[in-house]
PDB file of C-alpha atoms in Angstrom:
ATOM      1  CA  MET A   1      57.995 118.238  94.430  1.00  0.00           C
ATOM      2  CA  TYR A   2      54.503 119.125  94.693  1.00  0.00           C
ATOM      3  CA  ARG A   3      54.361 117.308  97.978  1.00  0.00           C
ATOM      4  CA  LEU A   4      57.215 119.138  99.433  1.00  0.00           C
ATOM      5  CA  LEU A   5      55.557 122.751  98.450  1.00  0.00           C
ATOM      6  CA  VAL A   6      52.297 121.822 100.467  1.00  0.00           C
ATOM      7  CA  ILE A   7      54.482 120.376 103.495  1.00  0.00           C
ATOM      8  CA  MET A   8      56.642 123.107 103.909  1.00  0.00           C
ATOM      9  CA  MET A   9      53.967 125.605 103.748  1.00  0.00           C
ATOM     10  CA  SER A  10      51.522 123.363 106.140  1.00  0.00           C
ATOM     11  CA  ALA A  11      54.638 123.396 108.631  1.00  0.00           C
ATOM     12  CA  ALA A  12      55.104 127.338 108.068  1.00  0.00           C
ATOM     13  CA  LEU A  13      51.421 127.872 109.215  1.00  0.00           C
ATOM     14  CA  VAL A  14      50.547 125.198 111.727  1.00  0.00           C
ATOM     15  CA  GLY A  15      53.900 126.628 113.258  1.00  0.00           C
ATOM     16  CA  GLY A  16      52.426 130.020 113.880  1.00  0.00           C
ATOM     17  CA  CYS A  17      54.655 131.699 111.673  1.00  0.00           C
ATOM     18  CA  GLY A  18      51.949 134.397 110.789  1.00  0.00           C
ATOM     19  CA  SER A  19      54.220 136.816 109.837  1.00  0.00           C
ATOM     20  CA  LEU A  20      55.681 134.426 106.825  1.00  0.00           C
ATOM     21  CA  ASN A  21      53.824 135.105 103.817  1.00  0.00           C
ATOM     22  CA  THR A  22      52.943 132.806 101.127  1.00  0.00           C
ATOM     23  CA  SER A  23      55.764 134.681  98.689  1.00  0.00           C
ATOM     24  CA  ASP A  24      58.364 134.186 101.339  1.00  0.00           C
ATOM     25  CA  VAL A  25      57.391 130.325 101.802  1.00  0.00           C
ATOM     26  CA  LEU A  26      57.426 129.918  98.053  1.00  0.00           C
ATOM     27  CA  SER A  27      60.735 131.719  98.129  1.00  0.00           C
ATOM     28  CA  ARG A  28      62.563 129.939 100.615  1.00  0.00           C
ATOM     29  CA  THR A  29      61.142 126.323  98.942  1.00  0.00           C
ATOM     30  CA  GLY A  30      62.697 127.215  95.831  1.00  0.00           C
ATOM     31  CA  ASP A  31      66.112 127.985  97.503  1.00  0.00           C
ATOM     32  CA  ALA A  32      65.901 124.813  99.069  1.00  0.00           C
ATOM     33  CA  LEU A  33      64.841 122.781  95.968  1.00  0.00           C
ATOM     34  CA  SER A  34      67.416 124.588  93.992  1.00  0.00           C
ATOM     35  CA  LYS A  35      70.215 123.315  96.383  1.00  0.00           C
ATOM     36  CA  ILE A  36      68.890 119.868  96.049  1.00  0.00           C
ATOM     37  CA  GLY A  37      69.216 120.262  92.295  1.00  0.00           C
ATOM     38  CA  GLN A  38      72.692 121.514  92.681  1.00  0.00           C
ATOM     39  CA  ARG A  39      73.650 118.404  94.612  1.00  0.00           C
ATOM     40  CA  ALA A  40      72.256 116.124  92.278  1.00  0.00           C
ATOM     41  CA  PRO A  41      74.846 116.026  89.767  1.00  0.00           C
ATOM     42  CA  ASP A  42      77.654 115.716  92.093  1.00  0.00           C
ATOM     43  CA  ALA A  43      75.756 112.616  93.613  1.00  0.00           C
ATOM     44  CA  GLY A  44      75.532 111.266  89.952  1.00  0.00           C
ATOM     45  CA  VAL A  45      79.123 111.766  89.766  1.00  0.00           C
ATOM     46  CA  ASP A  46      80.114 110.387  92.850  1.00  0.00           C
ATOM     47  CA  GLN A  47      77.992 107.213  92.190  1.00  0.00           C
ATOM     48  CA  GLU A  48      79.433 107.075  88.667  1.00  0.00           C
ATOM     49  CA  ILE A  49      82.891 106.765  90.247  1.00  0.00           C
ATOM     50  CA  THR A  50      81.924 104.365  92.752  1.00  0.00           C
ATOM     51  CA  SER A  51      80.851 101.947  89.852  1.00  0.00           C
ATOM     52  CA  LEU A  52      83.920 102.596  88.236  1.00  0.00           C
ATOM     53  CA  PHE A  53      85.337 101.276  90.676  1.00  0.00           C
ATOM     54  CA  ASP A  54      83.530  98.300  91.792  1.00  0.00           C
ATOM     55  CA  GLN A  55      84.089  96.819  88.134  1.00  0.00           C
ATOM     56  CA  PRO A  56      87.447  94.730  88.100  1.00  0.00           C
ATOM     57  CA  TYR A  57      89.015  96.283  84.585  1.00  0.00           C
ATOM     58  CA  ILE A  58      91.692  99.094  84.352  1.00  0.00           C
ATOM     59  CA  ASP A  59      90.887 100.294  80.792  1.00  0.00           C
ATOM     60  CA  PRO A  60      87.610 101.796  81.749  1.00  0.00           C
ATOM     61  CA  LEU A  61      89.602 103.754  83.934  1.00  0.00           C
ATOM     62  CA  THR A  62      91.757 105.172  81.517  1.00  0.00           C
ATOM     63  CA  GLU A  63      88.729 105.786  79.196  1.00  0.00           C
ATOM     64  CA  TYR A  64      87.394 107.837  82.083  1.00  0.00           C
ATOM     65  CA  LEU A  65      90.551 110.113  82.164  1.00  0.00           C
ATOM     66  CA  GLN A  66      90.522 110.406  78.498  1.00  0.00           C
ATOM     67  CA  GLN A  67      87.152 111.533  78.245  1.00  0.00           C
ATOM     68  CA  TYR A  68      87.057 114.111  81.165  1.00  0.00           C
ATOM     69  CA  ALA A  69      90.638 115.012  81.011  1.00  0.00           C
ATOM     70  CA  ASP A  70      89.794 118.846  80.275  1.00  0.00           C
ATOM     71  CA  ASP A  71      86.387 119.010  82.749  1.00  0.00           C
ATOM     72  CA  PRO A  72      87.714 121.041  85.482  1.00  0.00           C
ATOM     73  CA  ALA A  73      84.814 120.488  87.695  1.00  0.00           C
ATOM     74  CA  ARG A  74      85.779 116.594  87.602  1.00  0.00           C
ATOM     75  CA  SER A  75      89.186 117.437  88.865  1.00  0.00           C
ATOM     76  CA  ASP A  76      88.505 115.700  92.332  1.00  0.00           C
ATOM     77  CA  GLN A  77      86.929 112.539  90.406  1.00  0.00           C
ATOM     78  CA  LEU A  78      90.113 112.253  87.643  1.00  0.00           C
ATOM     79  CA  GLY A  79      92.621 112.410  90.592  1.00  0.00           C
ATOM     80  CA  GLN A  80      90.546 109.827  92.248  1.00  0.00           C
ATOM     81  CA  VAL A  81      90.286 107.483  89.275  1.00  0.00           C
ATOM     82  CA  TRP A  82      94.101 108.045  88.046  1.00  0.00           C
ATOM     83  CA  ALA A  83      95.083 106.967  91.699  1.00  0.00           C
ATOM     84  CA  GLU A  84      93.063 104.030  91.363  1.00  0.00           C
ATOM     85  CA  ARG A  85      94.502 103.221  88.139  1.00  0.00           C
ATOM     86  CA  GLU A  86      98.046 103.671  89.331  1.00  0.00           C
ATOM     87  CA  ARG A  87      97.225 100.989  91.950  1.00  0.00           C
ATOM     88  CA  ARG A  88      95.899  98.528  89.969  1.00  0.00           C
ATOM     89  CA  CYS A  89      98.910  98.604  87.533  1.00  0.00           C
ATOM     90  CA  ALA A  90     101.242  98.518  90.057  1.00  0.00           C
ATOM     91  CA  SER A  91      99.205  95.317  91.252  1.00  0.00           C
ATOM     92  CA  VAL A  92      99.243  93.528  87.848  1.00  0.00           C
ATOM     93  CA  SER A  93     102.843  94.473  87.748  1.00  0.00           C
ATOM     94  CA  ARG A  94     103.601  92.590  90.911  1.00  0.00           C
ATOM     95  CA  ARG A  95     101.677  89.649  89.481  1.00  0.00           C
ATOM     96  CA  TYR A  96     103.578  89.453  86.309  1.00  0.00           C
ATOM     97  CA  ASN A  97     107.207  89.835  87.618  1.00  0.00           C
ATOM     98  CA  ALA A  98     106.669  87.520  90.508  1.00  0.00           C
ATOM     99  CA  GLY A  99     106.802  84.698  88.038  1.00  0.00           C
ATOM    100  CA  GLU A 100     108.968  83.889  85.392  1.00  0.00           C
ATOM    101  CA  ILE A 101     109.633  86.217  82.791  1.00  0.00           C
ATOM    102  CA  THR A 102     108.916  84.823  79.042  1.00  0.00           C
ATOM    103  CA  GLU A 103     107.653  85.797  75.693  1.00  0.00           C
ATOM    104  CA  THR A 104     104.227  84.525  76.614  1.00  0.00           C
ATOM    105  CA  GLY A 105     104.118  86.849  79.516  1.00  0.00           C
ATOM    106  CA  LEU A 106     104.947  89.496  77.376  1.00  0.00           C
ATOM    107  CA  ALA A 107     102.570  88.788  74.747  1.00  0.00           C
ATOM    108  CA  LEU A 108     100.022  88.537  77.210  1.00  0.00           C
ATOM    109  CA  TYR A 109     100.771  91.655  79.314  1.00  0.00           C
ATOM    110  CA  ARG A 110     100.881  93.534  75.725  1.00  0.00           C
ATOM    111  CA  ARG A 111      97.294  92.284  74.658  1.00  0.00           C
ATOM    112  CA  GLY A 112      95.768  92.974  78.167  1.00  0.00           C
ATOM    113  CA  TYR A 113      97.511  96.196  79.374  1.00  0.00           C
ATOM    114  CA  SER A 114      99.162  98.407  77.026  1.00  0.00           C
ATOM    115  CA  LEU A 115      96.469 100.920  76.773  1.00  0.00           C
ATOM    116  CA  SER A 116      96.562 101.661  80.825  1.00  0.00           C
ATOM    117  CA  CYS A 117      99.814 100.159  81.668  1.00  0.00           C
ATOM    118  CA  PRO A 118     102.081 100.830  78.923  1.00  0.00           C
ATOM    119  CA  GLN A 119     105.415 101.673  81.239  1.00  0.00           C
ATOM    120  CA  ASP A 120     104.825  98.779  83.307  1.00  0.00           C
ATOM    121  CA  VAL A 121     104.533  96.428  79.863  1.00  0.00           C
ATOM    122  CA  ALA A 122     107.907  98.165  78.683  1.00  0.00           C
ATOM    123  CA  ALA A 123     109.493  97.208  81.827  1.00  0.00           C
ATOM    124  CA  TYR A 124     108.959  93.895  81.802  1.00  0.00           C
ATOM    125  CA  GLU A 125     109.788  93.618  78.119  1.00  0.00           C
ATOM    126  CA  ALA A 126     113.154  95.142  79.627  1.00  0.00           C
ATOM    127  CA  ARG A 127     113.667  92.587  81.677  1.00  0.00           C
ATOM    128  CA  LEU A 128     112.940  89.905  78.988  1.00  0.00           C
ATOM    129  CA  GLU A 129     115.535  91.492  76.883  1.00  0.00           C
ATOM    130  CA  THR A 130     117.955  91.204  79.687  1.00  0.00           C
ATOM    131  CA  ARG A 131     117.430  87.845  80.592  1.00  0.00           C
ATOM    132  CA  LEU A 132     117.614  86.802  76.891  1.00  0.00           C
ATOM    133  CA  GLN A 133     121.044  88.786  76.586  1.00  0.00           C
ATOM    134  CA  ALA A 134     122.351  87.076  79.679  1.00  0.00           C
ATOM    135  CA  LYS A 135     121.660  83.420  78.292  1.00  0.00           C
ATOM    136  CA  LYS A 136     123.180  84.581  74.896  1.00  0.00           C
ATOM    137  CA  ALA A 137     126.228  85.451  76.451  1.00  0.00           C
ATOM    138  CA  ALA A 138     126.591  82.363  78.473  1.00  0.00           C
ATOM    139  CA  ARG A 139     126.041  80.198  75.604  1.00  0.00           C
ATOM    140  CA  GLN A 140     128.892  81.940  73.588  1.00  0.00           C
ATOM    141  CA  PRO A 141     132.092  80.005  73.450  1.00  0.00           C
ATOM    142  CA  ALA A 142     135.143  81.503  74.682  1.00  0.00           C
ATOM    143  CA  SER A 143     137.632  82.088  71.350  1.00  0.00           C
ATOM    144  CA  GLU A 144     140.534  79.217  71.076  1.00  0.00           C
ATOM    145  CA  PRO A 145     144.020  80.690  72.784  1.00  0.00           C
ATOM    146  CA  LEU A 146     146.033  82.227  70.152  1.00  0.00           C
ATOM    147  CA  SER A 147     149.029  80.604  68.914  1.00  0.00           C
ATOM    148  CA  ASP A 148     152.320  82.469  69.330  1.00  0.00           C
ATOM    149  CA  ASP A 149     152.473  83.176  65.628  1.00  0.00           C
ATOM    150  CA  ASP A 150     148.921  84.176  65.436  1.00  0.00           C
ATOM    151  CA  GLU A 151     148.146  87.542  63.912  1.00  0.00           C
ATOM    152  CA  LEU A 152     145.842  89.979  65.973  1.00  0.00           C
ATOM    153  CA  HIS A 153     143.382  91.733  63.780  1.00  0.00           C
ATOM    154  CA  ASN A 154     144.913  94.652  64.484  1.00  0.00           C
ATOM    155  CA  GLY A 155     148.017  94.026  62.907  1.00  0.00           C
ATOM    156  CA  GLU A 156     150.039  93.611  66.414  1.00  0.00           C
ATOM    157  CA  LEU A 157     151.624  89.905  67.239  1.00  0.00           C
ATOM    158  CA  ALA A 158     150.782  88.105  70.522  1.00  0.00           C
ATOM    159  CA  GLU A 159     153.571  87.774  72.961  1.00  0.00           C
ATOM    160  CA  PRO A 160     154.382  83.837  73.544  1.00  0.00           C
ATOM    161  CA  GLY A 161     152.266  82.343  76.305  1.00  0.00           C
ATOM    162  CA  ARG A 162     150.305  85.620  76.509  1.00  0.00           C
ATOM    163  CA  LYS A 163     146.478  85.713  76.556  1.00  0.00           C
ATOM    164  CA  THR A 164     144.868  88.428  74.590  1.00  0.00           C
ATOM    165  CA  ALA A 165     141.589  90.625  75.231  1.00  0.00           C
ATOM    166  CA  GLY A 166     140.718  89.366  71.759  1.00  0.00           C
ATOM    167  CA  MET A 167     140.324  85.487  73.323  1.00  0.00           C
ATOM    168  CA  HIS A 168     136.860  86.524  75.115  1.00  0.00           C
ATOM    169  CA  MET A 169     135.972  89.876  72.977  1.00  0.00           C
ATOM    170  CA  HIS A 170     132.379  89.041  72.737  1.00  0.00           C
ATOM    171  CA  SER A 171     131.720  87.964  76.036  1.00  0.00           C
ATOM    172  CA  ALA A 172     133.097  91.208  77.178  1.00  0.00           C
ATOM    173  CA  GLU A 173     131.369  93.436  74.861  1.00  0.00           C
ATOM    174  CA  GLU A 174     127.896  91.655  76.096  1.00  0.00           C
ATOM    175  CA  ALA A 175     128.535  92.000  79.727  1.00  0.00           C
ATOM    176  CA  PRO A 176     128.291  95.912  79.730  1.00  0.00           C
ATOM    177  CA  ASN A 177     125.066  95.340  77.682  1.00  0.00           C
ATOM    178  CA  VAL A 178     123.497  93.140  80.214  1.00  0.00           C
ATOM    179  CA  ALA A 179     124.536  95.445  82.905  1.00  0.00           C
ATOM    180  CA  VAL A 180     123.184  98.496  81.208  1.00  0.00           C
ATOM    181  CA  SER A 181     119.828  96.856  80.447  1.00  0.00           C
ATOM    182  CA  GLY A 182     119.485  95.680  84.103  1.00  0.00           C
ATOM    183  CA  GLN A 183     120.110  99.155  85.153  1.00  0.00           C
ATOM    184  CA  LEU A 184     117.186 100.590  82.519  1.00  0.00           C
ATOM    185  CA  ASN A 185     114.788  97.950  83.860  1.00  0.00           C
ATOM    186  CA  ASP A 186     115.671  98.828  87.261  1.00  0.00           C
ATOM    187  CA  CYS A 187     114.548 102.401  86.394  1.00  0.00           C
ATOM    188  CA  TYR A 188     111.559 101.632  84.623  1.00  0.00           C
ATOM    189  CA  LEU A 189     110.306  99.452  87.324  1.00  0.00           C
ATOM    190  CA  LEU A 190     111.254 101.709  90.305  1.00  0.00           C
ATOM    191  CA  THR A 191     109.755 104.445  88.506  1.00  0.00           C
ATOM    192  CA  ARG A 192     106.645 102.519  87.797  1.00  0.00           C
ATOM    193  CA  ILE A 193     106.065 101.555  91.585  1.00  0.00           C
ATOM    194  CA  ARG A 194     106.702 105.135  92.462  1.00  0.00           C
ATOM    195  CA  ASN A 195     110.116 104.638  94.540  1.00  0.00           C
ATOM    196  CA  PHE A 196     111.087 107.853  93.399  1.00  0.00           C
ATOM    197  CA  SER A 197     114.449 108.040  95.245  1.00  0.00           C
ATOM    198  CA  ASP A 198     115.746 104.682  93.761  1.00  0.00           C
ATOM    199  CA  ALA A 199     114.394 105.404  90.343  1.00  0.00           C
ATOM    200  CA  LEU A 200     116.505 108.666  90.462  1.00  0.00           C
ATOM    201  CA  LYS A 201     119.616 106.686  90.950  1.00  0.00           C
ATOM    202  CA  ALA A 202     118.821 104.124  88.533  1.00  0.00           C
ATOM    203  CA  CYS A 203     117.700 106.452  85.535  1.00  0.00           C
ATOM    204  CA  ARG A 204     120.100 109.189  86.044  1.00  0.00           C
ATOM    205  CA  GLY A 205     123.150 107.269  84.110  1.00  0.00           C
ATOM    206  CA  PRO A 206     121.440 106.187  81.047  1.00  0.00           C
ATOM    207  CA  ALA A 207     119.325 109.515  80.908  1.00  0.00           C
ATOM    208  CA  GLU A 208     122.453 111.484  80.756  1.00  0.00           C
ATOM    209  CA  ASP A 209     123.860 108.954  78.452  1.00  0.00           C
ATOM    210  CA  GLY A 210     120.864 110.114  75.980  1.00  0.00           C
ATOM    211  CA  VAL A 211     118.633 106.890  76.525  1.00  0.00           C
ATOM    212  CA  ALA A 212     115.225 108.146  75.504  1.00  0.00           C
ATOM    213  CA  GLY A 213     113.522 105.762  77.652  1.00  0.00           C
ATOM    214  CA  ALA A 214     115.429 106.955  80.903  1.00  0.00           C
ATOM    215  CA  GLN A 215     115.178 110.584  80.061  1.00  0.00           C
ATOM    216  CA  ALA A 216     111.273 109.944  80.081  1.00  0.00           C
ATOM    217  CA  SER A 217     111.510 108.473  83.340  1.00  0.00           C
ATOM    218  CA  MET A 218     113.369 111.057  84.665  1.00  0.00           C
ATOM    219  CA  ALA A 219     110.799 113.399  83.368  1.00  0.00           C
ATOM    220  CA  GLN A 220     108.077 111.541  85.134  1.00  0.00           C
ATOM    221  CA  ILE A 221     109.938 111.344  88.334  1.00  0.00           C
ATOM    222  CA  GLN A 222     110.404 115.103  88.782  1.00  0.00           C
ATOM    223  CA  ASN A 223     107.026 116.062  87.356  1.00  0.00           C
ATOM    224  CA  ALA A 224     105.633 113.592  90.060  1.00  0.00           C
ATOM    225  CA  LEU A 225     107.973 115.486  92.702  1.00  0.00           C
ATOM    226  CA  GLY A 226     106.917 118.838  91.513  1.00  0.00           C
ATOM    227  CA  ASP A 227     110.394 119.817  89.812  1.00  0.00           C
ATOM    228  CA  TYR A 228     108.591 121.022  86.853  1.00  0.00           C
ATOM    229  CA  GLY A 229     111.425 122.788  85.306  1.00  0.00           C
ATOM    230  CA  SER A 230     113.318 119.673  85.230  1.00  0.00           C
ATOM    231  CA  ALA A 231     110.419 117.615  84.110  1.00  0.00           C
ATOM    232  CA  TYR A 232     110.118 119.935  81.029  1.00  0.00           C
ATOM    233  CA  ARG A 233     113.793 119.720  80.420  1.00  0.00           C
ATOM    234  CA  TRP A 234     113.994 115.747  80.202  1.00  0.00           C
ATOM    235  CA  ALA A 235     110.840 115.090  78.525  1.00  0.00           C
ATOM    236  CA  LEU A 236     112.114 117.521  76.010  1.00  0.00           C
ATOM    237  CA  GLN A 237     115.390 115.810  75.478  1.00  0.00           C
ATOM    238  CA  ALA A 238     113.335 112.674  75.066  1.00  0.00           C
ATOM    239  CA  GLY A 239     110.472 113.941  73.114  1.00  0.00           C
ATOM    240  CA  ASN A 240     111.394 113.068  69.558  1.00  0.00           C
ATOM    241  CA  GLU A 241     111.901 109.374  70.400  1.00  0.00           C
ATOM    242  CA  SER A 242     109.573 108.696  73.538  1.00  0.00           C
ATOM    243  CA  GLY A 243     105.592 108.924  73.183  1.00  0.00           C
ATOM    244  CA  GLN A 244     105.579 109.126  76.765  1.00  0.00           C
ATOM    245  CA  ALA A 245     107.909 112.195  77.048  1.00  0.00           C
ATOM    246  CA  ALA A 246     106.021 113.738  74.064  1.00  0.00           C
ATOM    247  CA  TYR A 247     102.694 112.978  75.895  1.00  0.00           C
ATOM    248  CA  LEU A 248     104.205 115.027  79.143  1.00  0.00           C
ATOM    249  CA  LEU A 249     104.997 117.855  77.001  1.00  0.00           C
ATOM    250  CA  GLY A 250     101.681 118.127  75.529  1.00  0.00           C
ATOM    251  CA  GLU A 251     100.101 118.157  78.984  1.00  0.00           C
ATOM    252  CA  MET A 252     102.558 120.684  80.257  1.00  0.00           C
ATOM    253  CA  HIS A 253     101.939 122.993  77.182  1.00  0.00           C
ATOM    254  CA  ALA A 254      98.441 122.385  77.572  1.00  0.00           C
ATOM    255  CA  GLN A 255      98.075 122.941  81.390  1.00  0.00           C
ATOM    256  CA  GLY A 256     100.827 125.610  81.581  1.00  0.00           C
ATOM    257  CA  VAL A 257     102.807 123.643  84.068  1.00  0.00           C
ATOM    258  CA  GLY A 258     106.559 124.271  83.700  1.00  0.00           C
ATOM    259  CA  VAL A 259     106.162 126.343  80.747  1.00  0.00           C
ATOM    260  CA  ALA A 260     103.971 129.207  79.466  1.00  0.00           C
ATOM    261  CA  GLN A 261     100.423 127.614  78.409  1.00  0.00           C
ATOM    262  CA  ASP A 262     100.372 127.257  74.550  1.00  0.00           C
ATOM    263  CA  LYS A 263      97.767 124.723  73.344  1.00  0.00           C
ATOM    264  CA  SER A 264      99.164 125.002  69.745  1.00  0.00           C
ATOM    265  CA  ALA A 265     102.505 123.555  71.136  1.00  0.00           C
ATOM    266  CA  ALA A 266     100.338 120.923  73.401  1.00  0.00           C
ATOM    267  CA  ALA A 267      98.753 119.722  70.311  1.00  0.00           C
ATOM    268  CA  LYS A 268     101.798 119.622  68.472  1.00  0.00           C
ATOM    269  CA  TRP A 269     103.236 117.352  71.172  1.00  0.00           C
ATOM    270  CA  PHE A 270      99.887 115.308  71.456  1.00  0.00           C
ATOM    271  CA  ARG A 271     100.692 114.504  67.406  1.00  0.00           C
ATOM    272  CA  LYS A 272     104.049 113.667  67.742  1.00  0.00           C
ATOM    273  CA  SER A 273     103.166 111.235  71.061  1.00  0.00           C
ATOM    274  CA  SER A 274     100.339 109.880  69.120  1.00  0.00           C
ATOM    275  CA  ALA A 275     102.630 109.106  66.301  1.00  0.00           C
ATOM    276  CA  LEU A 276     105.156 107.346  68.472  1.00  0.00           C
ATOM    277  CA  GLY A 277     102.214 104.980  69.410  1.00  0.00           C
ATOM    278  CA  TYR A 278     101.429 106.519  72.825  1.00  0.00           C
ATOM    279  CA  ALA A 279      98.246 105.210  73.267  1.00  0.00           C
ATOM    280  CA  GLN A 280      96.580 108.133  75.219  1.00  0.00           C
ATOM    281  CA  ALA A 281      98.062 110.754  73.016  1.00  0.00           C
ATOM    282  CA  GLU A 282      95.158 110.869  70.560  1.00  0.00           C
ATOM    283  CA  SER A 283      92.099 110.984  72.645  1.00  0.00           C
ATOM    284  CA  ALA A 284      94.031 113.833  74.628  1.00  0.00           C
ATOM    285  CA  LEU A 285      94.454 115.530  71.435  1.00  0.00           C
ATOM    286  CA  ARG A 286      90.884 115.172  70.515  1.00  0.00           C
ATOM    287  CA  ASN A 287      89.791 116.684  74.032  1.00  0.00           C
ATOM    288  CA  LEU A 288      92.220 119.431  73.599  1.00  0.00           C
ATOM    289  CA  VAL A 289      90.560 120.476  70.150  1.00  0.00           C
ATOM    290  CA  ALA A 290      87.368 120.016  71.334  1.00  0.00           C
ATOM    291  CA  ALA A 291      88.021 122.320  74.425  1.00  0.00           C
ATOM    292  CA  SER A 292      89.521 125.048  72.276  1.00  0.00           C
ATOM    293  CA  ALA A 293      86.461 125.089  69.846  1.00  0.00           C
ATOM    294  CA  GLY A 294      84.395 125.283  72.717  1.00  0.00           C
ATOM    295  CA  ALA A 295      85.862 128.364  74.033  1.00  0.00           C
ATOM    296  CA  ASN A 296      86.073 130.123  70.944  1.00  0.00           C
ATOM    297  CA  ALA A 297      82.310 129.451  70.277  1.00  0.00           C
ATOM    298  CA  ASN A 298      81.866 131.162  73.956  1.00  0.00           C
TER     299      ASN A 298
END
């Protein structure tokens, strides 16, 4: 700093700036140094982001988002980190779903990515459940044909030579369940990869039927599309059952998006989300409480 001051003063004198007095030089030098000082933190944050992106893991990105969630000075960096985390989660999802869907794969997926990519893990689990149900239905033997004098469970008699619905009752019940599970899997996976137009079609039916996971996906889709009123309504329907929906409600109340800002309501929903096992809710609650305490102290 001393060298910089000497150089600037010397340059002013050598350049023939006789009208520029020492106080002017010091004042302008101070301005220059203060601007350098102002740029330094930004440069440090940018370097921090570069280092974060250079490492190969996803959880450090999530931890960064949790740590600085309420720091408005880092809004640009938070957007970059969020986008990078989404990209990495989508890449992992493609890798896991490209091969055979197995219970071992689910265990590995849960262990490695439940914190940062919980919806991807849920979609994988839904696909596995669909396959298991389909295999179970395929193994279920058909019932033996009823004889003419066999009595049905509802008290009616079968007509001679007539096949009844009861002959394949179990398989008939399984088929709709498998279809619904498949639609839910499409809902979760399409939402995860941000194919929102198709995700809306896949999620709407189960969501209207009261499936909390589909309602949470509808909330996420509408929130991403900027329809915050619809996002809030869907999240509110699922909030008592879905940790993801409760977390979104907490964020919307905390930020005043789609609903009036209400930190108490935000804290309530973050607590609910945490109780439902949503990994990010606890840190979001801590950040909210810390930010509120800091605001009150000021």
